[in-house]
Amino acid sequence: MSTRIEHDRLGDEQVPQHAWYGIQTLRALRHFHASHAPLSQFPDLIHSYCLIKETAAGLNYHDGKLSLSKYKALLNACNRIKAGELHDQFVVDIVHGDAISAINTNCNEVITNLALTEMGLKRGQYYALNPNKDCNRAQYPSENYQLATRISLINGQRALITALESLIVLAQHKEGLLSRWLQQGPQQLDPGVLAISYRFAEHRKDLKGCTEQADLLIQALGRCNPEQCELTRQCLPILANLSSTPLSYSQEGSSLISLLADLATLHTQIAQLLLHLCEDIAQLHRSSSLVAGSSDPWTNHNALQTALRVLGQEATARLCLSGPAPFAVIAPMLACDAQLTTRMLVAALYNVGQRCIRPIKLHLTLAPTPLHKTTASAPSISYDSASHVKKQADSSALSG
């Protein structure tokens, strides 16, 4: 394997020639493996870092700290990565003892090496454009991490709200459909199904409450208080526009750790709702009123697995919040959990809605409709037509 020689304060290292990362990322790869979940598995976080780096480069250029050629090269590199290029080169573990610095370094090196090629140079020629002195100029790794995580989490919770609202609409449709048929007269209906129809109304209210909590958390995540870096404060309004997120500077902004704990609580509530929904859907499958095969039980099982996976996260978050462990230890672990559980919940909510609730069809056997009621409801039609309408009404079934 061909290599290139790169140098840092600890000495020289042979970096694979094909790698877009550099020597410091190589050292992190060698020493840190906690979760075996590389940064490449979190494209939203990569995208957020690129937004921060291009915004910082623009401010540094306008302040005269970065030349126009360097700024353009960094901007083009960030845009290419945001478009999906080189995501496989973000290789550091998302959770380990030095994750905050390593993630920032990995981003600096990939962006810089790609920018060097934009300038017509080769990877590793840092005399012309340096990952630390140029790409990371006037920035703090911890504040970059917090800001990128906030942007990523905001986008994740927006996707979660959309999934919740989709499920609310479907639950409301089934609830309303059943309610209308229940008002039409005596029916032969499984009492268990009747009870579930009322619980659907409660589930809908609970899901609506979760969407409201998620929206409040989005607003809280947007209120940032970068204490160390003036450049980060200057970046906030620009980033708010670029990322379409409610980022703003606030001295009263909540800490990222406390917000991650609040997210864990919200995700736990949604997981508990999923458990109840799964239980009700399983009962419908056992009911004689459910059309066999109309709803997918395996999707229901997958949602149940997701709910059980999420339920243990809140206890971990609260324990971290009350313990003595430093931010650099707690934050990467909780942020990783929050982003993974958000993805899992979004997928589970959509699957339960589209593959379990939407196909539900409850067939109700109606009491025979007297012919005189049919003709009374439409006196202008003939006796034969009224008989035909009556037969159709007697044979009809409720379906979603």
JSON list of C-alpha atoms in Angstrom, two decimals, residues 84-242:
[
{"chain": "A", "resi": 84, "resn": "GLY", "atom": "CA", "xyz": [-22.27, 13.43, -0.18]},
{"chain": "A", "resi": 85, "resn": "GLU", "atom": "CA", "xyz": [-18.62, 13.16, -1.27]},
{"chain": "A", "resi": 86, "resn": "LEU", "atom": "CA", "xyz": [-16.01, 11.41, 0.90]},
{"chain": "A", "resi": 87, "resn": "HIS", "atom": "CA", "xyz": [-18.32, 10.51, 3.79]},
{"chain": "A", "resi": 88, "resn": "ASP", "atom": "CA", "xyz": [-16.47, 7.22, 4.09]},
{"chain": "A", "resi": 89, "resn": "GLN", "atom": "CA", "xyz": [-13.36, 9.20, 5.09]},
{"chain": "A", "resi": 90, "resn": "PHE", "atom": "CA", "xyz": [-14.96, 10.31, 8.38]},
{"chain": "A", "resi": 91, "resn": "VAL", "atom": "CA", "xyz": [-13.61, 7.31, 10.21]},
{"chain": "A", "resi": 92, "resn": "VAL", "atom": "CA", "xyz": [-13.10, 8.20, 13.89]},
{"chain": "A", "resi": 93, "resn": "ASP", "atom": "CA", "xyz": [-15.24, 6.47, 16.49]},
{"chain": "A", "resi": 94, "resn": "ILE", "atom": "CA", "xyz": [-18.19, 8.63, 17.51]},
{"chain": "A", "resi": 95, "resn": "VAL", "atom": "CA", "xyz": [-17.79, 7.61, 21.17]},
{"chain": "A", "resi": 96, "resn": "HIS", "atom": "CA", "xyz": [-14.42, 7.49, 22.94]},
{"chain": "A", "resi": 97, "resn": "GLY", "atom": "CA", "xyz": [-12.40, 9.41, 25.50]},
{"chain": "A", "resi": 98, "resn": "ASP", "atom": "CA", "xyz": [-11.20, 12.07, 23.06]},
{"chain": "A", "resi": 99, "resn": "ALA", "atom": "CA", "xyz": [-14.12, 11.95, 20.64]},
{"chain": "A", "resi": 100, "resn": "ILE", "atom": "CA", "xyz": [-14.82, 15.70, 20.64]},
{"chain": "A", "resi": 101, "resn": "SER", "atom": "CA", "xyz": [-11.28, 16.62, 19.52]},
{"chain": "A", "resi": 102, "resn": "ALA", "atom": "CA", "xyz": [-10.92, 13.64, 17.19]},
{"chain": "A", "resi": 103, "resn": "ILE", "atom": "CA", "xyz": [-14.17, 14.35, 15.36]},
{"chain": "A", "resi": 104, "resn": "ASN", "atom": "CA", "xyz": [-13.20, 17.98, 14.86]},
{"chain": "A", "resi": 105, "resn": "THR", "atom": "CA", "xyz": [-9.74, 16.92, 13.66]},
{"chain": "A", "resi": 106, "resn": "ASN", "atom": "CA", "xyz": [-11.13, 14.34, 11.23]},
{"chain": "A", "resi": 107, "resn": "CYS", "atom": "CA", "xyz": [-13.37, 17.03, 9.73]},
{"chain": "A", "resi": 108, "resn": "ASN", "atom": "CA", "xyz": [-10.50, 19.53, 9.51]},
{"chain": "A", "resi": 109, "resn": "GLU", "atom": "CA", "xyz": [-8.21, 17.09, 7.71]},
{"chain": "A", "resi": 110, "resn": "VAL", "atom": "CA", "xyz": [-10.74, 15.76, 5.18]},
{"chain": "A", "resi": 111, "resn": "ILE", "atom": "CA", "xyz": [-11.98, 19.27, 4.33]},
{"chain": "A", "resi": 112, "resn": "THR", "atom": "CA", "xyz": [-8.41, 20.60, 4.06]},
{"chain": "A", "resi": 113, "resn": "ASN", "atom": "CA", "xyz": [-7.13, 17.78, 1.85]},
{"chain": "A", "resi": 114, "resn": "LEU", "atom": "CA", "xyz": [-10.11, 18.14, -0.45]},
{"chain": "A", "resi": 115, "resn": "ALA", "atom": "CA", "xyz": [-9.55, 21.92, -0.52]},
{"chain": "A", "resi": 116, "resn": "LEU", "atom": "CA", "xyz": [-5.89, 21.34, -1.43]},
{"chain": "A", "resi": 117, "resn": "THR", "atom": "CA", "xyz": [-6.98, 19.47, -4.56]},
{"chain": "A", "resi": 118, "resn": "GLU", "atom": "CA", "xyz": [-9.28, 22.41, -5.35]},
{"chain": "A", "resi": 119, "resn": "MET", "atom": "CA", "xyz": [-6.11, 24.53, -5.29]},
{"chain": "A", "resi": 120, "resn": "GLY", "atom": "CA", "xyz": [-4.31, 22.14, -7.65]},
{"chain": "A", "resi": 121, "resn": "LEU", "atom": "CA", "xyz": [-2.14, 20.65, -4.89]},
{"chain": "A", "resi": 122, "resn": "LYS", "atom": "CA", "xyz": [-1.74, 17.20, -3.37]},
{"chain": "A", "resi": 123, "resn": "ARG", "atom": "CA", "xyz": [-3.12, 15.77, -0.16]},
{"chain": "A", "resi": 124, "resn": "GLY", "atom": "CA", "xyz": [-0.91, 16.45, 2.83]},
{"chain": "A", "resi": 125, "resn": "GLN", "atom": "CA", "xyz": [0.71, 19.62, 1.46]},
{"chain": "A", "resi": 126, "resn": "TYR", "atom": "CA", "xyz": [-0.26, 21.55, 4.57]},
{"chain": "A", "resi": 127, "resn": "TYR", "atom": "CA", "xyz": [2.29, 24.32, 4.00]},
{"chain": "A", "resi": 128, "resn": "ALA", "atom": "CA", "xyz": [-0.24, 25.77, 1.54]},
{"chain": "A", "resi": 129, "resn": "LEU", "atom": "CA", "xyz": [-3.40, 25.13, 3.58]},
{"chain": "A", "resi": 130, "resn": "ASN", "atom": "CA", "xyz": [-3.29, 23.79, 7.13]},
{"chain": "A", "resi": 131, "resn": "PRO", "atom": "CA", "xyz": [-6.06, 21.84, 8.93]},
{"chain": "A", "resi": 132, "resn": "ASN", "atom": "CA", "xyz": [-5.39, 23.56, 12.26]},
{"chain": "A", "resi": 133, "resn": "LYS", "atom": "CA", "xyz": [-4.17, 27.03, 11.32]},
{"chain": "A", "resi": 134, "resn": "ASP", "atom": "CA", "xyz": [-6.62, 27.60, 8.46]},
{"chain": "A", "resi": 135, "resn": "CYS", "atom": "CA", "xyz": [-9.61, 25.24, 8.57]},
{"chain": "A", "resi": 136, "resn": "ASN", "atom": "CA", "xyz": [-9.84, 25.39, 12.37]},
{"chain": "A", "resi": 137, "resn": "ARG", "atom": "CA", "xyz": [-8.69, 29.00, 12.81]},
{"chain": "A", "resi": 138, "resn": "ALA", "atom": "CA", "xyz": [-10.12, 30.74, 15.92]},
{"chain": "A", "resi": 139, "resn": "GLN", "atom": "CA", "xyz": [-12.33, 27.76, 16.78]},
{"chain": "A", "resi": 140, "resn": "TYR", "atom": "CA", "xyz": [-12.68, 25.52, 19.85]},
{"chain": "A", "resi": 141, "resn": "PRO", "atom": "CA", "xyz": [-13.30, 21.79, 19.25]},
{"chain": "A", "resi": 142, "resn": "SER", "atom": "CA", "xyz": [-15.75, 21.53, 22.16]},
{"chain": "A", "resi": 143, "resn": "GLU", "atom": "CA", "xyz": [-17.90, 24.41, 20.93]},
{"chain": "A", "resi": 144, "resn": "ASN", "atom": "CA", "xyz": [-17.82, 23.13, 17.35]},
{"chain": "A", "resi": 145, "resn": "TYR", "atom": "CA", "xyz": [-18.99, 19.76, 18.63]},
{"chain": "A", "resi": 146, "resn": "GLN", "atom": "CA", "xyz": [-21.80, 21.23, 20.70]},
{"chain": "A", "resi": 147, "resn": "LEU", "atom": "CA", "xyz": [-23.00, 23.43, 17.84]},
{"chain": "A", "resi": 148, "resn": "ALA", "atom": "CA", "xyz": [-22.85, 20.64, 15.24]},
{"chain": "A", "resi": 149, "resn": "THR", "atom": "CA", "xyz": [-24.65, 18.28, 17.60]},
{"chain": "A", "resi": 150, "resn": "ARG", "atom": "CA", "xyz": [-27.39, 20.83, 18.27]},
{"chain": "A", "resi": 151, "resn": "ILE", "atom": "CA", "xyz": [-27.99, 21.36, 14.54]},
{"chain": "A", "resi": 152, "resn": "SER", "atom": "CA", "xyz": [-28.05, 17.62, 13.89]},
{"chain": "A", "resi": 153, "resn": "LEU", "atom": "CA", "xyz": [-30.43, 16.96, 16.79]},
{"chain": "A", "resi": 154, "resn": "ILE", "atom": "CA", "xyz": [-32.77, 19.75, 15.70]},
{"chain": "A", "resi": 155, "resn": "ASN", "atom": "CA", "xyz": [-33.07, 18.19, 12.24]},
{"chain": "A", "resi": 156, "resn": "GLY", "atom": "CA", "xyz": [-33.58, 14.78, 13.79]},
{"chain": "A", "resi": 157, "resn": "GLN", "atom": "CA", "xyz": [-36.40, 15.99, 16.04]},
{"chain": "A", "resi": 158, "resn": "ARG", "atom": "CA", "xyz": [-38.07, 17.68, 13.08]},
{"chain": "A", "resi": 159, "resn": "ALA", "atom": "CA", "xyz": [-38.12, 14.33, 11.30]},
{"chain": "A", "resi": 160, "resn": "LEU", "atom": "CA", "xyz": [-39.53, 12.78, 14.48]},
{"chain": "A", "resi": 161, "resn": "ILE", "atom": "CA", "xyz": [-42.33, 15.36, 14.61]},
{"chain": "A", "resi": 162, "resn": "THR", "atom": "CA", "xyz": [-43.23, 14.62, 10.99]},
{"chain": "A", "resi": 163, "resn": "ALA", "atom": "CA", "xyz": [-43.41, 10.89, 11.76]},
{"chain": "A", "resi": 164, "resn": "LEU", "atom": "CA", "xyz": [-45.54, 11.54, 14.86]},
{"chain": "A", "resi": 165, "resn": "GLU", "atom": "CA", "xyz": [-47.94, 13.76, 12.92]},
{"chain": "A", "resi": 166, "resn": "SER", "atom": "CA", "xyz": [-48.30, 11.13, 10.20]},
{"chain": "A", "resi": 167, "resn": "LEU", "atom": "CA", "xyz": [-49.23, 8.53, 12.81]},
{"chain": "A", "resi": 168, "resn": "ILE", "atom": "CA", "xyz": [-51.69, 10.96, 14.46]},
{"chain": "A", "resi": 169, "resn": "VAL", "atom": "CA", "xyz": [-53.52, 11.44, 11.15]},
{"chain": "A", "resi": 170, "resn": "LEU", "atom": "CA", "xyz": [-53.81, 7.68, 10.59]},
{"chain": "A", "resi": 171, "resn": "ALA", "atom": "CA", "xyz": [-54.97, 7.00, 14.15]},
{"chain": "A", "resi": 172, "resn": "GLN", "atom": "CA", "xyz": [-57.54, 9.77, 13.88]},
{"chain": "A", "resi": 173, "resn": "HIS", "atom": "CA", "xyz": [-58.82, 8.35, 10.59]},
{"chain": "A", "resi": 174, "resn": "LYS", "atom": "CA", "xyz": [-59.35, 4.87, 12.04]},
{"chain": "A", "resi": 175, "resn": "GLU", "atom": "CA", "xyz": [-60.89, 6.31, 15.19]},
{"chain": "A", "resi": 176, "resn": "GLY", "atom": "CA", "xyz": [-63.30, 8.48, 13.20]},
{"chain": "A", "resi": 177, "resn": "LEU", "atom": "CA", "xyz": [-64.21, 5.70, 10.77]},
{"chain": "A", "resi": 178, "resn": "LEU", "atom": "CA", "xyz": [-65.12, 3.32, 13.57]},
{"chain": "A", "resi": 179, "resn": "SER", "atom": "CA", "xyz": [-67.00, 6.03, 15.45]},
{"chain": "A", "resi": 180, "resn": "ARG", "atom": "CA", "xyz": [-69.22, 6.77, 12.43]},
{"chain": "A", "resi": 181, "resn": "TRP", "atom": "CA", "xyz": [-70.16, 3.12, 12.02]},
{"chain": "A", "resi": 182, "resn": "LEU", "atom": "CA", "xyz": [-70.88, 2.72, 15.71]},
{"chain": "A", "resi": 183, "resn": "GLN", "atom": "CA", "xyz": [-73.53, 5.42, 15.38]},
{"chain": "A", "resi": 184, "resn": "GLN", "atom": "CA", "xyz": [-75.44, 3.58, 12.64]},
{"chain": "A", "resi": 185, "resn": "GLY", "atom": "CA", "xyz": [-77.22, 1.01, 14.73]},
{"chain": "A", "resi": 186, "resn": "PRO", "atom": "CA", "xyz": [-76.78, -2.37, 16.43]},
{"chain": "A", "resi": 187, "resn": "GLN", "atom": "CA", "xyz": [-73.70, -4.25, 15.34]},
{"chain": "A", "resi": 188, "resn": "GLN", "atom": "CA", "xyz": [-71.93, -7.42, 16.21]},
{"chain": "A", "resi": 189, "resn": "LEU", "atom": "CA", "xyz": [-68.45, -6.24, 17.22]},
{"chain": "A", "resi": 190, "resn": "ASP", "atom": "CA", "xyz": [-65.70, -7.81, 19.28]},
{"chain": "A", "resi": 191, "resn": "PRO", "atom": "CA", "xyz": [-65.73, -5.91, 22.64]},
{"chain": "A", "resi": 192, "resn": "GLY", "atom": "CA", "xyz": [-61.91, -5.91, 22.59]},
{"chain": "A", "resi": 193, "resn": "VAL", "atom": "CA", "xyz": [-61.92, -4.08, 19.26]},
{"chain": "A", "resi": 194, "resn": "LEU", "atom": "CA", "xyz": [-64.39, -1.55, 20.65]},
{"chain": "A", "resi": 195, "resn": "ALA", "atom": "CA", "xyz": [-62.09, -0.89, 23.61]},
{"chain": "A", "resi": 196, "resn": "ILE", "atom": "CA", "xyz": [-59.11, -0.45, 21.29]},
{"chain": "A", "resi": 197, "resn": "SER", "atom": "CA", "xyz": [-61.03, 2.11, 19.23]},
{"chain": "A", "resi": 198, "resn": "TYR", "atom": "CA", "xyz": [-61.37, 4.27, 22.34]},
{"chain": "A", "resi": 199, "resn": "ARG", "atom": "CA", "xyz": [-57.69, 3.78, 23.20]},
{"chain": "A", "resi": 200, "resn": "PHE", "atom": "CA", "xyz": [-56.75, 5.02, 19.73]},
{"chain": "A", "resi": 201, "resn": "ALA", "atom": "CA", "xyz": [-58.21, 8.37, 20.76]},
{"chain": "A", "resi": 202, "resn": "GLU", "atom": "CA", "xyz": [-55.99, 8.38, 23.85]},
{"chain": "A", "resi": 203, "resn": "HIS", "atom": "CA", "xyz": [-52.94, 7.39, 21.82]},
{"chain": "A", "resi": 204, "resn": "ARG", "atom": "CA", "xyz": [-53.63, 10.26, 19.44]},
{"chain": "A", "resi": 205, "resn": "LYS", "atom": "CA", "xyz": [-53.72, 12.76, 22.30]},
{"chain": "A", "resi": 206, "resn": "ASP", "atom": "CA", "xyz": [-50.50, 11.36, 23.75]},
{"chain": "A", "resi": 207, "resn": "LEU", "atom": "CA", "xyz": [-48.78, 11.51, 20.36]},
{"chain": "A", "resi": 208, "resn": "LYS", "atom": "CA", "xyz": [-49.88, 15.12, 19.99]},
{"chain": "A", "resi": 209, "resn": "GLY", "atom": "CA", "xyz": [-48.34, 15.87, 23.38]},
{"chain": "A", "resi": 210, "resn": "CYS", "atom": "CA", "xyz": [-45.05, 14.35, 22.23]},
{"chain": "A", "resi": 211, "resn": "THR", "atom": "CA", "xyz": [-44.98, 16.56, 19.13]},
{"chain": "A", "resi": 212, "resn": "GLU", "atom": "CA", "xyz": [-45.42, 19.63, 21.35]},
{"chain": "A", "resi": 213, "resn": "GLN", "atom": "CA", "xyz": [-42.60, 18.52, 23.64]},
{"chain": "A", "resi": 214, "resn": "ALA", "atom": "CA", "xyz": [-40.33, 17.85, 20.64]},
{"chain": "A", "resi": 215, "resn": "ASP", "atom": "CA", "xyz": [-41.02, 21.35, 19.30]},
{"chain": "A", "resi": 216, "resn": "LEU", "atom": "CA", "xyz": [-40.12, 22.89, 22.68]},
{"chain": "A", "resi": 217, "resn": "LEU", "atom": "CA", "xyz": [-36.86, 20.90, 22.70]},
{"chain": "A", "resi": 218, "resn": "ILE", "atom": "CA", "xyz": [-36.03, 22.16, 19.20]},
{"chain": "A", "resi": 219, "resn": "GLN", "atom": "CA", "xyz": [-36.39, 25.74, 20.43]},
{"chain": "A", "resi": 220, "resn": "ALA", "atom": "CA", "xyz": [-34.24, 24.95, 23.49]},
{"chain": "A", "resi": 221, "resn": "LEU", "atom": "CA", "xyz": [-31.54, 23.31, 21.35]},
{"chain": "A", "resi": 222, "resn": "GLY", "atom": "CA", "xyz": [-31.43, 26.48, 19.27]},
{"chain": "A", "resi": 223, "resn": "ARG", "atom": "CA", "xyz": [-30.56, 28.68, 22.26]},
{"chain": "A", "resi": 224, "resn": "CYS", "atom": "CA", "xyz": [-26.77, 28.49, 22.45]},
{"chain": "A", "resi": 225, "resn": "ASN", "atom": "CA", "xyz": [-24.33, 29.98, 24.94]},
{"chain": "A", "resi": 226, "resn": "PRO", "atom": "CA", "xyz": [-20.77, 29.56, 23.57]},
{"chain": "A", "resi": 227, "resn": "GLU", "atom": "CA", "xyz": [-18.60, 30.74, 26.44]},
{"chain": "A", "resi": 228, "resn": "GLN", "atom": "CA", "xyz": [-15.11, 30.46, 24.98]},
{"chain": "A", "resi": 229, "resn": "CYS", "atom": "CA", "xyz": [-15.21, 31.45, 21.34]},
{"chain": "A", "resi": 230, "resn": "GLU", "atom": "CA", "xyz": [-16.24, 34.83, 19.97]},
{"chain": "A", "resi": 231, "resn": "LEU", "atom": "CA", "xyz": [-16.13, 33.41, 16.44]},
{"chain": "A", "resi": 232, "resn": "THR", "atom": "CA", "xyz": [-18.77, 30.82, 17.36]},
{"chain": "A", "resi": 233, "resn": "ARG", "atom": "CA", "xyz": [-21.11, 33.58, 18.58]},
{"chain": "A", "resi": 234, "resn": "GLN", "atom": "CA", "xyz": [-20.58, 35.44, 15.31]},
{"chain": "A", "resi": 235, "resn": "CYS", "atom": "CA", "xyz": [-21.37, 32.26, 13.38]},
{"chain": "A", "resi": 236, "resn": "LEU", "atom": "CA", "xyz": [-24.79, 31.71, 15.00]},
{"chain": "A", "resi": 237, "resn": "PRO", "atom": "CA", "xyz": [-27.01, 34.01, 12.89]},
{"chain": "A", "resi": 238, "resn": "ILE", "atom": "CA", "xyz": [-25.30, 32.87, 9.68]},
{"chain": "A", "resi": 239, "resn": "LEU", "atom": "CA", "xyz": [-25.66, 29.22, 10.64]},
{"chain": "A", "resi": 240, "resn": "ALA", "atom": "CA", "xyz": [-29.30, 29.75, 11.56]},
{"chain": "A", "resi": 241, "resn": "ASN", "atom": "CA", "xyz": [-29.92, 30.92, 7.99]},
{"chain": "A", "resi": 242, "resn": "LEU", "atom": "CA", "xyz": [-27.80, 28.23, 6.32]}
]
